[in-house]
Coordinates of C-alpha atoms in Angstrom, one line a residue:
M1 CA 0.0 0.0 0.0
T2 CA 1.4 3.4 -1.1
K3 CA 1.9 5.9 1.8
E4 CA 0.6 9.4 1.2
L5 CA 4.0 11.0 1.5
E6 CA 6.0 8.4 -0.4
G7 CA 8.7 10.1 -2.5
T8 CA 8.6 13.4 -0.7
V9 CA 11.0 15.1 1.7
A10 CA 9.9 16.9 4.9
L11 CA 12.0 19.2 7.1
V12 CA 11.0 19.8 10.8
T13 CA 12.7 22.4 12.9
G14 CA 13.0 22.1 16.7
A15 CA 12.9 18.3 16.1
S16 CA 15.1 17.2 19.0
S17 CA 12.1 16.8 21.4
G18 CA 8.4 17.4 22.0
I19 CA 6.2 18.3 19.1
G20 CA 9.1 18.4 16.6
A21 CA 10.3 14.9 17.4
A22 CA 6.7 13.5 17.3
T23 CA 6.0 15.2 14.0
A24 CA 9.2 13.9 12.4
R25 CA 8.3 10.4 13.4
K26 CA 4.7 10.8 12.2
L27 CA 5.8 12.1 8.7
A28 CA 8.3 9.3 8.4
R29 CA 5.5 6.8 9.0
E30 CA 3.5 8.5 6.2
G31 CA 6.4 7.7 3.9
A32 CA 8.4 11.0 3.8
S33 CA 12.2 11.2 4.1
V34 CA 12.6 13.5 7.0
A35 CA 15.3 16.0 7.9
L36 CA 15.4 17.0 11.6
I37 CA 16.8 20.4 12.6
A38 CA 17.8 21.6 16.0
R39 CA 20.9 22.7 18.0
R40 CA 21.2 19.6 20.1
G41 CA 22.9 17.0 18.0
D42 CA 22.8 14.2 20.5
R43 CA 19.1 14.5 21.0
L44 CA 18.5 14.7 17.2
E45 CA 20.5 11.5 16.7
K46 CA 18.3 9.6 19.1
V47 CA 15.2 10.7 17.2
V48 CA 16.8 9.8 13.9
R49 CA 17.6 6.3 15.2
S50 CA 14.1 5.8 16.4
I51 CA 12.8 6.6 12.9
V52 CA 15.3 4.4 11.2
D53 CA 14.6 1.5 13.6
E54 CA 10.9 1.7 12.4
G55 CA 12.1 1.5 8.7
G56 CA 12.0 5.2 7.9
T57 CA 14.5 7.5 6.4
A58 CA 15.8 10.4 8.4
R59 CA 18.8 12.8 8.7
A60 CA 19.9 15.1 11.5
V61 CA 21.0 18.6 10.7
V62 CA 22.5 20.6 13.6
A63 CA 21.9 24.3 12.9
D64 CA 21.1 27.6 14.5
I65 CA 18.2 28.9 12.4
T66 CA 18.1 32.2 14.1
T67 CA 20.6 33.5 11.6
R68 CA 20.0 33.8 7.9
A69 CA 23.3 32.0 7.1
G70 CA 22.3 29.1 9.5
A71 CA 18.9 28.7 8.0
D72 CA 20.2 28.9 4.4
A73 CA 22.9 26.3 5.0
A74 CA 20.5 23.9 6.8
V75 CA 18.0 24.0 3.9
E76 CA 20.8 23.5 1.3
Q77 CA 22.2 20.6 3.2
V78 CA 18.8 18.9 3.2
V79 CA 18.2 19.5 -0.5
A80 CA 21.7 18.3 -1.3
A81 CA 21.1 15.1 0.7
F82 CA 17.6 14.3 -0.6
G83 CA 17.2 16.2 -3.9
R84 CA 14.1 18.1 -3.1
L85 CA 11.9 19.6 -0.3
D86 CA 8.1 19.1 -0.2
V87 CA 7.2 20.0 3.4
L88 CA 8.5 22.5 5.9
V89 CA 7.3 22.4 9.5
N90 CA 8.4 25.5 11.4
N91 CA 8.1 24.1 14.9
A92 CA 11.1 25.6 16.7
G93 CA 9.9 27.9 19.5
A94 CA 10.7 29.6 22.8
M95 CA 8.3 30.4 25.5
L96 CA 9.6 32.5 28.4
I97 CA 6.8 33.5 30.7
G98 CA 6.7 36.4 33.2
P99 CA 5.4 39.9 33.7
F100 CA 6.7 42.2 31.0
A101 CA 8.0 45.0 33.4
D102 CA 10.3 42.5 35.2
A103 CA 11.4 40.4 32.3
P104 CA 15.1 40.5 31.2
E105 CA 15.5 41.9 27.8
G106 CA 17.4 38.7 26.8
E107 CA 14.1 36.8 27.1
W108 CA 12.3 39.1 24.7
E109 CA 15.2 38.8 22.3
R110 CA 15.3 35.0 22.5
M111 CA 11.6 34.7 21.7
V112 CA 11.8 37.1 18.8
E113 CA 14.9 35.3 17.4
V114 CA 13.4 31.9 17.5
N115 CA 9.7 32.4 17.1
V116 CA 9.9 35.1 14.5
L117 CA 13.3 35.4 12.8
G118 CA 14.0 31.7 12.7
L119 CA 10.6 31.1 11.1
L120 CA 11.1 33.8 8.6
Y121 CA 14.6 32.7 7.7
M122 CA 13.6 29.1 7.3
S123 CA 10.5 30.0 5.2
K124 CA 12.6 32.3 2.9
A125 CA 15.3 29.6 2.4
A126 CA 12.8 26.8 1.7
L127 CA 10.4 28.6 -0.6
P128 CA 12.2 28.1 -3.9
H129 CA 12.4 24.4 -3.2
L130 CA 8.7 24.2 -2.1
I131 CA 7.6 26.0 -5.2
E132 CA 9.6 23.6 -7.4
A133 CA 8.2 20.6 -5.6
A134 CA 4.7 21.9 -6.0
G135 CA 5.0 21.7 -9.7
A136 CA 6.3 18.1 -9.7
E137 CA 5.3 14.6 -8.9
P138 CA 4.3 12.8 -6.8
R139 CA 1.8 15.3 -5.3
R140 CA 2.0 18.5 -7.4
T141 CA 1.6 20.5 -4.2
S142 CA 3.8 21.3 -1.2
D143 CA 3.2 22.4 2.3
L144 CA 4.6 25.0 4.8
V145 CA 3.2 24.5 8.3
N146 CA 3.8 27.0 11.1
I147 CA 3.4 25.9 14.7
S148 CA 1.9 28.8 16.5
S149 CA 0.0 28.6 19.8
S150 CA -3.3 29.3 21.5
A151 CA -1.3 32.4 22.6
G152 CA -1.7 33.6 19.0
R153 CA -5.4 33.8 19.6
V154 CA -5.8 34.6 23.3
A155 CA -3.6 37.1 25.3
R156 CA -3.1 36.5 29.0
P157 CA -1.1 38.3 31.8
G158 CA 2.6 37.2 31.8
T159 CA 2.8 36.2 28.2
A160 CA 2.9 39.6 26.5
V161 CA 6.0 39.1 24.3
Y162 CA 5.1 35.5 23.6
N163 CA 1.7 36.7 22.5
L164 CA 3.4 39.3 20.3
T165 CA 5.4 36.6 18.5
K166 CA 2.6 34.1 18.1
F167 CA 0.0 36.7 17.0
G168 CA 2.6 37.7 14.4
V169 CA 3.1 34.2 13.2
N170 CA -0.7 33.9 12.6
G171 CA -0.8 37.1 10.6
F172 CA 2.3 36.2 8.6
T173 CA 0.9 32.7 7.8
E174 CA -2.3 34.1 6.4
A175 CA -0.6 36.7 4.2
L176 CA 1.9 34.1 2.9
R177 CA -1.0 31.7 2.2
Q178 CA -2.5 34.3 -0.1
E179 CA 0.8 35.1 -1.8
L180 CA 1.6 31.4 -2.5
Q181 CA -1.9 30.1 -3.4
A182 CA -1.3 30.3 -7.1
A183 CA 2.0 28.4 -6.8
R184 CA 0.2 25.5 -5.1
V185 CA 2.2 25.9 -1.9
R186 CA -0.3 25.4 0.9
V187 CA 0.5 27.5 3.9
S188 CA -1.1 26.5 7.2
V189 CA -0.9 27.3 10.9
I190 CA -1.5 25.1 13.9
E191 CA -2.3 26.7 17.3
P192 CA -1.8 24.2 20.1
G193 CA -3.1 24.8 23.6
N194 CA -1.3 23.3 26.6
V195 CA 1.0 20.5 25.5
D196 CA 3.1 18.3 27.7
T197 CA 6.6 19.4 26.5
E198 CA 9.7 20.9 28.0
L199 CA 8.8 24.4 26.8
A200 CA 7.4 25.6 30.0
S201 CA 10.5 24.4 31.9
H202 CA 12.5 27.2 30.3
T203 CA 10.7 29.8 32.4
R204 CA 12.7 31.3 35.2
E205 CA 12.9 29.0 38.2
E206 CA 11.2 31.5 40.6
L207 CA 8.1 31.8 38.2
R208 CA 7.6 28.1 37.5
P209 CA 5.4 27.3 40.5
G210 CA 2.9 29.9 39.5
V211 CA 3.0 28.7 35.9
E212 CA 2.5 25.1 36.9
A213 CA -0.4 26.1 39.2
Q214 CA -2.3 27.6 36.3
V215 CA -2.3 24.4 34.3
A216 CA -2.4 21.8 37.2
A217 CA -6.0 20.9 36.6
I218 CA -5.6 20.4 32.8
E219 CA -4.9 17.1 31.2
K220 CA -2.3 18.3 28.7
L221 CA -2.2 17.5 25.1
Q222 CA 0.6 15.1 24.0
P223 CA 3.1 16.0 21.3
E224 CA 1.6 13.2 19.2
D225 CA -1.7 15.0 19.2
I226 CA -0.1 18.0 17.3
A227 CA 1.9 15.7 15.1
D228 CA -1.5 14.1 14.0
A229 CA -2.7 17.6 13.1
V230 CA 0.4 18.2 11.0
A231 CA 0.0 14.9 9.2
Y232 CA -3.6 15.6 8.5
I233 CA -2.8 18.9 6.8
V234 CA 0.0 17.6 4.6
T235 CA -1.6 14.4 3.5
R236 CA -4.7 16.0 2.0
K237 CA -5.3 15.7 -1.7
R238 CA -4.1 18.6 -3.9
R239 CA -7.6 20.0 -4.1
V240 CA -7.8 20.5 -0.3
A241 CA -6.1 23.2 1.8
V242 CA -6.4 23.1 5.6
N243 CA -5.3 26.6 6.5
E244 CA -5.7 26.7 10.2
V245 CA -6.1 24.1 13.1
F246 CA -6.7 25.3 16.6
V247 CA -6.2 22.4 19.1
R248 CA -6.9 23.0 22.8
A249 CA -6.6 20.6 25.6
A250 CA -10.2 19.5 26.4
D251 CA -9.9 21.0 29.9
Q252 CA -8.5 24.3 28.7
S253 CA -10.9 27.3 28.9
W254 CA -8.5 30.0 27.6

């Protein structure tokens, strides 16, 4: 039985853990050759081995995508290795929670670097290859999927700069969707709610108890839940474009 992504190549950023790792595994199961990008090479290699052990094809690319040179080099390495690029999943993200007035400026800068600049650099580097793939077999379409957040829909105290970046991702995604529609590059955004990943652990130690208390009663989403949403988007027939998926934990009210 032919898999939906057989003969295609997918690239996932932030793929050393959490949503990125789960997405890479899921797309490999759908038949894609998968390139995994992150800064932690040892963690990447573990995910790659898990994919290969299941019979998939995967490659680790250690890169810092918050620079234009790093993103360009990463994409070129993937295309040189696999010959094409059909799917880009911009998953890499930083979430550093805390009141704006007290937050170190380095936290703002990190979120803007990863959530905005990294996504822009990767999108820019990948676009020529996605456009080329959209005109070719096996699918005659390609996909760019941005992982945003429920924080791109709902603003809350303590997440002001994170909200800024994720609201921006949502707006960028919609504008880019319209720009690339005629080229058959489908541009989509997924907005996960509370997911059980290490992202929240990056918050300053003194703020973590308060953050954890806010979500203590919520049965969190699992990374695989978001990976399923990515796979649903990119395995649709050419005539179908799923532009936006908002996935909250069932217990989450905001």
